[in-house]
Tab-separated table of C-alpha atoms in Angstrom:
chain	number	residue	atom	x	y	z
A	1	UNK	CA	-16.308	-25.716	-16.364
A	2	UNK	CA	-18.337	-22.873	-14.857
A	3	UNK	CA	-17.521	-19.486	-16.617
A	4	UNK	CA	-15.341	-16.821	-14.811
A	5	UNK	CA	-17.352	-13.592	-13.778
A	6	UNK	CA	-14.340	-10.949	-13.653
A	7	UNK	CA	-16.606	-8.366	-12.261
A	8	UNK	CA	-17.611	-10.939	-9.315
A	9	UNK	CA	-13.942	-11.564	-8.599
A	10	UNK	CA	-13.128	-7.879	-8.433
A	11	UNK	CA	-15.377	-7.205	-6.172
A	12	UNK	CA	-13.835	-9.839	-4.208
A	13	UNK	CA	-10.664	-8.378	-4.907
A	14	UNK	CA	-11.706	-4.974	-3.566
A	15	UNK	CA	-13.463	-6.217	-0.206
A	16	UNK	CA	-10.385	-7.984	0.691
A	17	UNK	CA	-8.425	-4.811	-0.065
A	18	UNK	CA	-10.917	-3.180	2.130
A	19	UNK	CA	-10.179	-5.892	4.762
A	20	UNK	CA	-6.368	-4.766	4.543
A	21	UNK	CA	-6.840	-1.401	4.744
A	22	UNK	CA	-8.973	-1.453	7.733
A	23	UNK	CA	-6.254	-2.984	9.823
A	24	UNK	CA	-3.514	-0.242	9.319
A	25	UNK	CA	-6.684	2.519	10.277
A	26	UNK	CA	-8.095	0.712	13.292
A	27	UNK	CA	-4.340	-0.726	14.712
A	28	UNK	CA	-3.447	3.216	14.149
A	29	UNK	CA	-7.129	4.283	15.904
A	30	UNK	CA	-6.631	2.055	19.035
A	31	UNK	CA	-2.651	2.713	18.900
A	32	UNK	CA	-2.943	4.549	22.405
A	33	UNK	CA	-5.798	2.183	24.059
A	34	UNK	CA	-3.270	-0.680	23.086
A	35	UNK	CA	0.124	1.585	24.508
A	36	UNK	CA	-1.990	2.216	27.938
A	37	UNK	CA	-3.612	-1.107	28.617
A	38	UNK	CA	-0.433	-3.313	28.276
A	39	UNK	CA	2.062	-0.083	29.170
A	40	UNK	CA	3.595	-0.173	25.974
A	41	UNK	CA	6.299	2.350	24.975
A	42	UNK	CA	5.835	4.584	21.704
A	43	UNK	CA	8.907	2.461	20.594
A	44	UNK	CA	7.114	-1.115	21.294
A	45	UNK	CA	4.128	0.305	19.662
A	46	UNK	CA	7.000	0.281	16.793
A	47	UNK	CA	7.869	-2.814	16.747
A	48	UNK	CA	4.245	-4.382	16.848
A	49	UNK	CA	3.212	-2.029	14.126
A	50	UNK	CA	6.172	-3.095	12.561
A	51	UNK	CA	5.047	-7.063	12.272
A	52	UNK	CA	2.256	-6.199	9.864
A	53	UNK	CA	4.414	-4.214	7.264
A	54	UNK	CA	7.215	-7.386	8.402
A	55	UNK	CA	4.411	-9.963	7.252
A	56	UNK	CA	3.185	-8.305	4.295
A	57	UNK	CA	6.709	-8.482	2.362
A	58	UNK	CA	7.094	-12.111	3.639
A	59	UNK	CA	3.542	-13.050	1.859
A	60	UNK	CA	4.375	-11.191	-1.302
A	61	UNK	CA	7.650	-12.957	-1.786
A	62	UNK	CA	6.418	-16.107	-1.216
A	63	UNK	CA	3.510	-15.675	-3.000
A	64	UNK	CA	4.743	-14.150	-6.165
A	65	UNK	CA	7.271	-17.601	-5.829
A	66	UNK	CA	4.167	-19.587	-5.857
A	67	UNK	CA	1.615	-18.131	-7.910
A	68	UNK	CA	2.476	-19.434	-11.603
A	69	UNK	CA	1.780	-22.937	-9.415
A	70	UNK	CA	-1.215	-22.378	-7.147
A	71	UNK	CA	-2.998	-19.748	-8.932
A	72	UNK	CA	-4.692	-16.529	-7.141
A	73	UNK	CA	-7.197	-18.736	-5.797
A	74	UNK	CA	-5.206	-20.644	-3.600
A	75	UNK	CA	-3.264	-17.767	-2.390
A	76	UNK	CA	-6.456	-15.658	-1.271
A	77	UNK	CA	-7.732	-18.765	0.925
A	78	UNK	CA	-4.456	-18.178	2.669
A	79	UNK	CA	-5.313	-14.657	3.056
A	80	UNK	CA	-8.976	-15.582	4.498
A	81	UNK	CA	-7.424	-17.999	7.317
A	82	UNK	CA	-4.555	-15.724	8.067
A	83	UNK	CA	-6.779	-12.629	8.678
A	84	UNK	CA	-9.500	-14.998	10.992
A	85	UNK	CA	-6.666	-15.794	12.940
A	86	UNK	CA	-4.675	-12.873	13.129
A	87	UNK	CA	-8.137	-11.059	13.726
A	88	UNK	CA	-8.934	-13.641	16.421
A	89	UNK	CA	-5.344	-13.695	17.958
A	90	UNK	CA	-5.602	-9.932	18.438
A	91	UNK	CA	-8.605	-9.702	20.261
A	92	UNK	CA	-7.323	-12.416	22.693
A	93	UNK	CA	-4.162	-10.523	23.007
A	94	UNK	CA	-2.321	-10.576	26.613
A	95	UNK	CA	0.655	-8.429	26.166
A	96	UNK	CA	2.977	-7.513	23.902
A	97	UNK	CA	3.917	-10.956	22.479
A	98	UNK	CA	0.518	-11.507	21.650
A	99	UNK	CA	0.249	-8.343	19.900
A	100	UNK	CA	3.331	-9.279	17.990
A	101	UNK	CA	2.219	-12.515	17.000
A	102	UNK	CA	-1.058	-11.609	15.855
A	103	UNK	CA	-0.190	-8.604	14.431
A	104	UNK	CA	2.140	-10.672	11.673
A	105	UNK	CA	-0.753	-12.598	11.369
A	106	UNK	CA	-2.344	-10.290	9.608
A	107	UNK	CA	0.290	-8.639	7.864
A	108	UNK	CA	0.817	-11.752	5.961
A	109	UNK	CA	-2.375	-12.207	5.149
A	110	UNK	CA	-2.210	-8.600	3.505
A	111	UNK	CA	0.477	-9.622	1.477
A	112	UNK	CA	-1.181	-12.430	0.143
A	113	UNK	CA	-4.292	-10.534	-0.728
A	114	UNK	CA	-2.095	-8.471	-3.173
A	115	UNK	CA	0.093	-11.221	-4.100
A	116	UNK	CA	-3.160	-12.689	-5.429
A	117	UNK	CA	-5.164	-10.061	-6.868
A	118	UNK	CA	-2.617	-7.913	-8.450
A	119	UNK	CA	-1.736	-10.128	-11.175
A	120	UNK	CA	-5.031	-11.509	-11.614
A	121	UNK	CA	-6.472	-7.915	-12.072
A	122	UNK	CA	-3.528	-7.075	-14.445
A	123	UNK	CA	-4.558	-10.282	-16.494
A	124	UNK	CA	-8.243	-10.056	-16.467
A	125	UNK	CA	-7.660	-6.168	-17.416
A	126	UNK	CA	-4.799	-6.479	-19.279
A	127	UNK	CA	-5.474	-3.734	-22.190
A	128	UNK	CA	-6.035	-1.295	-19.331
A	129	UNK	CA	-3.402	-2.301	-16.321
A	130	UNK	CA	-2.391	0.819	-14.697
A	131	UNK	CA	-6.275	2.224	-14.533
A	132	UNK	CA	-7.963	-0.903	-13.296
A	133	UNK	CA	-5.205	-1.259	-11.043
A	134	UNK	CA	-5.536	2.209	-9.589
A	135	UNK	CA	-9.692	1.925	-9.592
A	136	UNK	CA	-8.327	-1.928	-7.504
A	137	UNK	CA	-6.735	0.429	-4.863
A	138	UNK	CA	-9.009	2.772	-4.812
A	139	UNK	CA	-10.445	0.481	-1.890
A	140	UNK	CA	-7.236	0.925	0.195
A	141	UNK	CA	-7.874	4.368	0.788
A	142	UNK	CA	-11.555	3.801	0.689
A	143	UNK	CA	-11.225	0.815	4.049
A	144	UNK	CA	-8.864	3.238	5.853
A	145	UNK	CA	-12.050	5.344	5.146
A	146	UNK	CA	-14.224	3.334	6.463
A	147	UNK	CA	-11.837	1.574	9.612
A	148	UNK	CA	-11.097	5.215	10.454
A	149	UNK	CA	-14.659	6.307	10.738
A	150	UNK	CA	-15.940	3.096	12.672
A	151	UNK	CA	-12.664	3.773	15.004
A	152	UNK	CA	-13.843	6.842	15.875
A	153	UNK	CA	-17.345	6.323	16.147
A	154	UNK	CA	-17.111	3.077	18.327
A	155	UNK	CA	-14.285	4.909	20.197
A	156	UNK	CA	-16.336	7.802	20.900
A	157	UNK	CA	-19.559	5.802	22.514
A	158	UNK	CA	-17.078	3.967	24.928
A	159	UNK	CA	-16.266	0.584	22.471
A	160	UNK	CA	-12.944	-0.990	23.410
A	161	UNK	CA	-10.474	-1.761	21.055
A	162	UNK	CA	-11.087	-5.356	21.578
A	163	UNK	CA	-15.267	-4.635	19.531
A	164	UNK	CA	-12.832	-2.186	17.211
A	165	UNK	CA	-10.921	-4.984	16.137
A	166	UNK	CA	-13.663	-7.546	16.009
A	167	UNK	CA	-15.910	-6.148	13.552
A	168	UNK	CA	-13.114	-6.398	10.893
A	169	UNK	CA	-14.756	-10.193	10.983
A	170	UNK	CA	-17.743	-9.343	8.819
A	171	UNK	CA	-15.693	-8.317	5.896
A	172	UNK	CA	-13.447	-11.073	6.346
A	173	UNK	CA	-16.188	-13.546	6.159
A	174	UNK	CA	-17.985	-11.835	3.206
A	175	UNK	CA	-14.548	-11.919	1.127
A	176	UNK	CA	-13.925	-15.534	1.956
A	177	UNK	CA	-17.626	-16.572	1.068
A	178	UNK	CA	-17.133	-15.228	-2.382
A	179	UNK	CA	-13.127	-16.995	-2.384
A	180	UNK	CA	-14.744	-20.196	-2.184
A	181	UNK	CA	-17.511	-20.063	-4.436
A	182	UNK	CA	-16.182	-18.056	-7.554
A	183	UNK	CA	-14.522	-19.661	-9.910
A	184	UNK	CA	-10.925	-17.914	-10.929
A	185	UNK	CA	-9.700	-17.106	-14.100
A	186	UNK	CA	-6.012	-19.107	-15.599
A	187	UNK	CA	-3.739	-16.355	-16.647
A	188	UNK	CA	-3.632	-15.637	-20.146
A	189	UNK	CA	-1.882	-12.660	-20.702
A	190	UNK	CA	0.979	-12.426	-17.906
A	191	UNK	CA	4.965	-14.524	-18.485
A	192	UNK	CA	4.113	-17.596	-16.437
A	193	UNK	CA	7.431	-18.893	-16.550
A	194	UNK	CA	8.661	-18.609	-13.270
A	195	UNK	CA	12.393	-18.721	-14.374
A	196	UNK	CA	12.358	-15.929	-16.506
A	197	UNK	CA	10.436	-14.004	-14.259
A	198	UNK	CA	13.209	-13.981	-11.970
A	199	UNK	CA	15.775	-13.328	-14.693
A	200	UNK	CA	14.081	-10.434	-15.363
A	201	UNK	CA	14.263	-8.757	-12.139
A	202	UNK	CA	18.198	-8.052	-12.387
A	203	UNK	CA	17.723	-4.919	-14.364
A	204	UNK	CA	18.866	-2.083	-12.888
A	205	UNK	CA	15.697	-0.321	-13.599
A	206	UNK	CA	14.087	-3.030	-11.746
A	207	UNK	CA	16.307	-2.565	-8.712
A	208	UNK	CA	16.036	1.469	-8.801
A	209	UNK	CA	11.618	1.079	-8.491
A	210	UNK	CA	12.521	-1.415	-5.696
A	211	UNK	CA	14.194	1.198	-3.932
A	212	UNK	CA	11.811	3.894	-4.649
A	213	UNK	CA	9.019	1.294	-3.650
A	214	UNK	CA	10.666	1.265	-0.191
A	215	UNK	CA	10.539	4.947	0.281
A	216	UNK	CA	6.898	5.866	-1.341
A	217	UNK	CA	5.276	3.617	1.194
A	218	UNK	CA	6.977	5.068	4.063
A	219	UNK	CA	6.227	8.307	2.840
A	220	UNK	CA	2.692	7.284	2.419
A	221	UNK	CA	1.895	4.087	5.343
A	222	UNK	CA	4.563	5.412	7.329
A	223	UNK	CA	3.207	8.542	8.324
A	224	UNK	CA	-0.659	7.231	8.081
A	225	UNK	CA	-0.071	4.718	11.489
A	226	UNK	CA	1.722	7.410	13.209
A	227	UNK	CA	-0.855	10.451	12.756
A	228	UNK	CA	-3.292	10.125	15.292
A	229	UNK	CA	-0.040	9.829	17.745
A	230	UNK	CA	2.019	12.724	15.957
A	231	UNK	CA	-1.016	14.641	15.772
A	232	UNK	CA	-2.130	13.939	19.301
A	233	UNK	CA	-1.582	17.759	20.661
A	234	UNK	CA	-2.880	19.706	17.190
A	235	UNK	CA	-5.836	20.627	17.770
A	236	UNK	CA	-7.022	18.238	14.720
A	237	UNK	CA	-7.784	14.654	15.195
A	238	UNK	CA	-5.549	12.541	13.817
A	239	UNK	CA	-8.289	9.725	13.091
A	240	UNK	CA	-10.575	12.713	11.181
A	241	UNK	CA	-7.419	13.725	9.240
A	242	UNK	CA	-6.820	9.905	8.326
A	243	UNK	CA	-10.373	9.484	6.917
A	244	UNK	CA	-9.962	12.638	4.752
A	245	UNK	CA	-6.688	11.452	3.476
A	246	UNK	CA	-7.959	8.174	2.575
A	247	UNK	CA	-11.318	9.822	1.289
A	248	UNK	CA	-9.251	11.954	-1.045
A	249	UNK	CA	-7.121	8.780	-2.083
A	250	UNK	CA	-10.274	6.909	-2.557
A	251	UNK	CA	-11.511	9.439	-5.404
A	252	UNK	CA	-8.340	10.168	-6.968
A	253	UNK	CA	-7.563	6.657	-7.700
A	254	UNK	CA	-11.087	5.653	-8.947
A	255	UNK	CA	-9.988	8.592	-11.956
A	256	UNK	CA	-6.627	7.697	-12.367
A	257	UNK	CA	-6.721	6.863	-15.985
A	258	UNK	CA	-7.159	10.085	-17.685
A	259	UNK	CA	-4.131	11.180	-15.313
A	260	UNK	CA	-1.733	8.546	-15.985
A	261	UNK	CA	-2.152	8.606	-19.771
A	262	UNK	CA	-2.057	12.219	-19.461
A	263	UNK	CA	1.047	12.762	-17.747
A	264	UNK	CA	2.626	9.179	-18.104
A	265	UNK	CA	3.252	7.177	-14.935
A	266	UNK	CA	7.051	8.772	-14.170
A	267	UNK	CA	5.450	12.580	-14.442
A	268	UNK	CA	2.548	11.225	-12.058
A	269	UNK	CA	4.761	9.947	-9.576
A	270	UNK	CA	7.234	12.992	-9.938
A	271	UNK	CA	3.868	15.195	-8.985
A	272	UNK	CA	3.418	12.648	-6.235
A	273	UNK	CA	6.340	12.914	-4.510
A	274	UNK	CA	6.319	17.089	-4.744
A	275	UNK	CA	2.761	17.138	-3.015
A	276	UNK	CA	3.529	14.595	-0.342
A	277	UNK	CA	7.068	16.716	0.385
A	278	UNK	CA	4.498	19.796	0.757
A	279	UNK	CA	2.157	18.303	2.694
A	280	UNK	CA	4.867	16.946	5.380
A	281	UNK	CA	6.210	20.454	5.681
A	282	UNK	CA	2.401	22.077	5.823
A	283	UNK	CA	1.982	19.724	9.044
A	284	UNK	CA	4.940	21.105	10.744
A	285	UNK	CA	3.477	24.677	10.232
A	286	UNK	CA	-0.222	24.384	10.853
A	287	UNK	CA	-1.998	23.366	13.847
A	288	UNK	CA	-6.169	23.196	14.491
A	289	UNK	CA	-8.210	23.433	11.490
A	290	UNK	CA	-4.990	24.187	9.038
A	291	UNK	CA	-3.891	21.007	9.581
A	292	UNK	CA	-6.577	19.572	7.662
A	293	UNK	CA	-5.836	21.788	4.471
A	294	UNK	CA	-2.149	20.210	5.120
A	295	UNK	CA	-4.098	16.181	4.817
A	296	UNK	CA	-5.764	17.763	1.447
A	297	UNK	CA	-2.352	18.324	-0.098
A	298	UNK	CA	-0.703	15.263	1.775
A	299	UNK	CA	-3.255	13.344	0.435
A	300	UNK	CA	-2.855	14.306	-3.560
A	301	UNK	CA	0.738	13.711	-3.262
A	302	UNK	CA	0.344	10.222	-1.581
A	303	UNK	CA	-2.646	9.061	-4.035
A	304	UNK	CA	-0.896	7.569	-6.964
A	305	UNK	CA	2.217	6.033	-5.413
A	306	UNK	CA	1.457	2.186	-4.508
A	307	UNK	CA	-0.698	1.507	-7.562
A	308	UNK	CA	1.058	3.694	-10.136
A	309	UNK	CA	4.415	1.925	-8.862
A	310	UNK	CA	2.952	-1.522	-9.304
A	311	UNK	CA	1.472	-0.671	-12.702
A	312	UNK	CA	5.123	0.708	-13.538
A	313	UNK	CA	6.272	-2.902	-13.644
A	314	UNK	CA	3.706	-4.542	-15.226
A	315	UNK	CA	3.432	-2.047	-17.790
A	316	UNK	CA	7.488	-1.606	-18.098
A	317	UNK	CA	9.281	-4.347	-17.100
A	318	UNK	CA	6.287	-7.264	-18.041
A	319	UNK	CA	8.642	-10.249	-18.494
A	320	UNK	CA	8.799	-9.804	-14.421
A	321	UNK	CA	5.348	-11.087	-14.377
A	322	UNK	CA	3.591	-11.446	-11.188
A	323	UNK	CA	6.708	-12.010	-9.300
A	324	UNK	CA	7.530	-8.756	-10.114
A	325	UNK	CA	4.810	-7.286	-9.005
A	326	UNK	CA	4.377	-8.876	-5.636
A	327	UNK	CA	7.948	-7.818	-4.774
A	328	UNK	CA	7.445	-4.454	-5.603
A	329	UNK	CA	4.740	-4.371	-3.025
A	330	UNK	CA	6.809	-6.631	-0.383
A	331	UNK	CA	9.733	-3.938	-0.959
A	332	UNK	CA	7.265	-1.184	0.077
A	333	UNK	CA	5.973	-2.785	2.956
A	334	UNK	CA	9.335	-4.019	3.986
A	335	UNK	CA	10.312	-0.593	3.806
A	336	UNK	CA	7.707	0.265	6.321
A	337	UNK	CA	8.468	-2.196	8.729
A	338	UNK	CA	11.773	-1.006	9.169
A	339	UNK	CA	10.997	2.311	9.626
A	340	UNK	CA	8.410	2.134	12.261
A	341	UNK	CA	10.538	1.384	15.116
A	342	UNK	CA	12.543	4.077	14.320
A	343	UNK	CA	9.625	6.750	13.908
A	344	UNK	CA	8.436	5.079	17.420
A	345	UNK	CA	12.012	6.112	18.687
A	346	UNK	CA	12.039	9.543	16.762
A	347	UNK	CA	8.430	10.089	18.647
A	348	UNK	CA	9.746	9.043	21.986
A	349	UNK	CA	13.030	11.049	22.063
A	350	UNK	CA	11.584	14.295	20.301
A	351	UNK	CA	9.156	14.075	23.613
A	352	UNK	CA	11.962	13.611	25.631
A	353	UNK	CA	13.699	16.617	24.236
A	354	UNK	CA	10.464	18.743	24.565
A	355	UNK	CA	9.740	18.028	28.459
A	356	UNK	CA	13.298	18.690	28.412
A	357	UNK	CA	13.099	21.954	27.083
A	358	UNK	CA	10.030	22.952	29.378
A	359	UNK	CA	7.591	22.270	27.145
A	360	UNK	CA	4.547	20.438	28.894
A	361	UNK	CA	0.913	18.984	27.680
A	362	UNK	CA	-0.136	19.977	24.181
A	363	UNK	CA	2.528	21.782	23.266
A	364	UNK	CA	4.995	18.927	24.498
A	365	UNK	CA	3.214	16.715	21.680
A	366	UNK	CA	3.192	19.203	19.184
A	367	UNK	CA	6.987	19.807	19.684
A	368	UNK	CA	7.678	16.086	19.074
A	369	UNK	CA	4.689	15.503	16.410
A	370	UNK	CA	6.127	18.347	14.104
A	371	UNK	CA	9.694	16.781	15.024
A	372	UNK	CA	8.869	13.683	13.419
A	373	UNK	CA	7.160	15.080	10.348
A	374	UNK	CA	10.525	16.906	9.649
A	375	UNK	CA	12.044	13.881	9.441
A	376	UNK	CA	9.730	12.120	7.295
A	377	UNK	CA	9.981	14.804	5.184
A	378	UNK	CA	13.371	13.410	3.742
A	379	UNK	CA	11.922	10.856	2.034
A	380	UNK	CA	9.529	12.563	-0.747
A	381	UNK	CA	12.786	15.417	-1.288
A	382	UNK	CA	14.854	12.030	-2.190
A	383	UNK	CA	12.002	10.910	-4.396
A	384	UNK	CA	11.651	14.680	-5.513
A	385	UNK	CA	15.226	14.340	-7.046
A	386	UNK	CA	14.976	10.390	-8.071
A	387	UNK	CA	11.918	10.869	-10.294
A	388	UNK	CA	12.943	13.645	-11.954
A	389	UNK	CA	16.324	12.136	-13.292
A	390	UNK	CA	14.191	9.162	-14.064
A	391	UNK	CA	11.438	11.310	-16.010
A	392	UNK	CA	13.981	13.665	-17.748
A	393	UNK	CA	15.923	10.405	-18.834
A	394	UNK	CA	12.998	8.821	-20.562
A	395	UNK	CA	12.086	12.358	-22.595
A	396	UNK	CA	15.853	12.218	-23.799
A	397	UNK	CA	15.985	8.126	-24.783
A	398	UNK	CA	12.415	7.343	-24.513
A	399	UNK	CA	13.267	4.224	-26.855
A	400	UNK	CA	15.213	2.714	-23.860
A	401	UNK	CA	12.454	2.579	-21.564
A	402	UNK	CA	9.376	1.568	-23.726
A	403	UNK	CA	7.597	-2.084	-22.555
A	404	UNK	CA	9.272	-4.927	-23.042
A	405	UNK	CA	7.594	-7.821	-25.206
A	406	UNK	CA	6.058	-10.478	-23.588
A	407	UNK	CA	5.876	-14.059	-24.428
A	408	UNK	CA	2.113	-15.557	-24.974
A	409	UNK	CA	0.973	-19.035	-25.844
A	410	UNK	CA	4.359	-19.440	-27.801
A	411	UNK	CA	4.468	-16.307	-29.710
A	412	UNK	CA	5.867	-12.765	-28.879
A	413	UNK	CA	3.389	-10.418	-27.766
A	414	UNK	CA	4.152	-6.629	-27.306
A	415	UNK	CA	3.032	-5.125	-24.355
A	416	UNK	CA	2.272	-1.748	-26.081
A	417	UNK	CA	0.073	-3.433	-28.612
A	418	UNK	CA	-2.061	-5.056	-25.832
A	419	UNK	CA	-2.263	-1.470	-24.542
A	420	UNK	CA	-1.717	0.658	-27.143
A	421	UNK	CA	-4.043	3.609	-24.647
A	422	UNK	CA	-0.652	2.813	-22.395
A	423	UNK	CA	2.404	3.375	-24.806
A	424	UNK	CA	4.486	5.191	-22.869
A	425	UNK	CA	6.844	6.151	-26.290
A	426	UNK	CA	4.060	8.085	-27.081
A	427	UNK	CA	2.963	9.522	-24.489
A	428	UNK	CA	6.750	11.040	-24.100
């Protein structure tokens, strides 16, 4: 059998990430080209955006069902062909329907990019989940990044959206080169047993982080396809401000591990929340340069939340295996996909009620932009107020929330002495 190279396969790991991430920055880049070309209303936009955070939980469920079968491999050949042909689909778009269709395309094959590499990166790394993780989705922000940049550069020197799209390809193919020639690691370390994994997701502390999951990627996705529309009449491009986000996110995660044994995962994703709720309410009170001091503090509340949620569960609540962790994702992006439609409605009737007002050109769209950021605002105060209770719960019966055992190769295995770096009894 030919050995398994684990730094090989997270590289893998990362450029598909990178393939993910570049379609939420270029689909939010070309967001207006798209809404002009086939007259689409900010609320249309909506539901199209919506398909790929629609997609992505639909791939995560299924694929945390599947994986104790057909292995990450398997799962990450689905995510090659679905991005070729979402990718493909989109550039030979039509209309709406074609947008729609294409669009969930893709989404799924997001979802089964982290159904696949999350647990195989949490197995491979297992003494050092949360970090490696973090340093896994450091390539999120890192291909908004990148999609961002090439969005605006291409957009700049007259590209269409239809070149925008296309060069998403090269990744794609790189990533599914290296799919079909690596060889992928069995899991050792993670509760294969899909039956108990399921068990184990009726906890209630299970079905709070679901919850939460839904709200920390609104707070975070949600607001990252909307700014270069809510943004349109700042002064501050809503592209530039989306690279420096993800820039910000990008370096953050890549030193996430002194932070989260530092402050445990909870306190980090207490912190989260408060900087993301400041950040919101800095957008609605800046405009031209300011606004990109409000991305800097947007962007270290938003860092931590998707990985540090996902490492919650495997670190926490183990015995949910990679199930677990794939629906924790799905829950976020399902999250997403039901809010988008309604932030495309909240964008087209706060610029309703601006013209209304007499408000006209820039200051129209800055009415409505800073409308909708007051609303999104409610979801970081929620998570304000959740995570607290949560973190002040665990200093007062820390013994209640320490990891679970998990069972290995017949024997009971704490997950605290695989990680003894992680112990979160400790660290409280």
């Amino acid at each position: 059998m030919p050995s398994v190279n684990r730094n090989r396969l997270f590289i893998m790991a990362c450029l598909s990430l990178v393939v993910t991430a570049m379609t939420f920055a270029i689909r939010a880049g070309v967001l207006n080209q798209l809404g002009d070309e086939f007259a689409l209303t900010a609320t249309q936009l909506g539901w199209m955006n919506s398909m790929a955070f629609l997609g992505f939980p639909v791939a995560m469920m299924i694929g945390g069902l599947v994986y104790n079968r057909l292995g990450p491999k398997n799962l990450m050949i689905v995510a090659f062909f679905g991005h070729l042909l979402g990718l493909v689909l989109t550039i030979i778009a039509t209309g709406f329907w074609g947008l729609i269709i294409s669009t969930f395309f893709i989404g799924f094959a997001n979802g089964a990019v982290e159904a696949a590499c999350n647990p195989m990166i949490a197995d491979m790394y297992h003494k050092n989940k949360t970090a490696m993780l973090n340093r896994f989705h450091v390539w999120f922000p890192g291909g908004i990044f990148i999609g961002a940049l090439a969005s605006q550069g291409l957009s700049s020197i007259g590209m269409g959206w239809q070149i925008q799209v296309g060069i998403m390809l090269i990744p794609t193919a790189v990533y599914g080169y290296m799919v079909f020639t690596e060889t992928f690691p069995k899991s050792e370390f993670t509760l294969t047993d899909t039956g108990e994994n399921i068990r184990a997701l009726f906890k209630p502390l299970f079905i709070v982080m679901l919850i939460l999951m839904t709200m920390t990627a609104t707070t975070e996705l949600g607001t990252g396809q909307w700014i270069q529309t809510i943004l349109a009449g700042s002064g501050a491009s809503g592209l530039m401000v989306l690279a420096l986000t993800a820039g910000l996110m990008a370096v953050g995660r890549y030193f996430a591990g002194p932070i989260v044994h530092r402050f445990n995962p909870v306190g980090v994703l207490l912190g989260s929340a408060i900087f993301s709720a400041l950040g919101l309410f800095l957008f609605t009170q800046t405009s031209g340069a300011m606004v990109y001091v409000a991305a800097i503090v947007f962007a270290l509340g938003v860092t931590y939340f998707w990985p540090t949620m996902i490492g919650f569960i495997g670190e926490y609540l183990p015995r949910t295996g990679a199930l677990g962790m794939s629906l924790m994702g799905g829950a976020g992006m399902f999250g997403v996909s039901i809010w988008n439609p309604v932030i495309g409605g909240w964008l087209d009737s706060a610029s309703e009620a601006a013209t209304t007002s007499g408000l006209d050109g820039a200051a129209a769209e800055i009415a409505a932009g800073q409308a909708v950021i007051s609303r999104l605002m409610v979801f970081p105060i929620l998570l304000i107020v959740a995570f607290a209770i949560l973190y002040f719960m665990r200093l007062k019966r820390p013994e209640e929330h320490a990891p679970e055992a998990v069972v290995h190769e017949g024997a009971p295995v704490s997950s605290a002495a695989a990680e003894p770096a992680d112990d979160p009894a400790k660290r409280a």
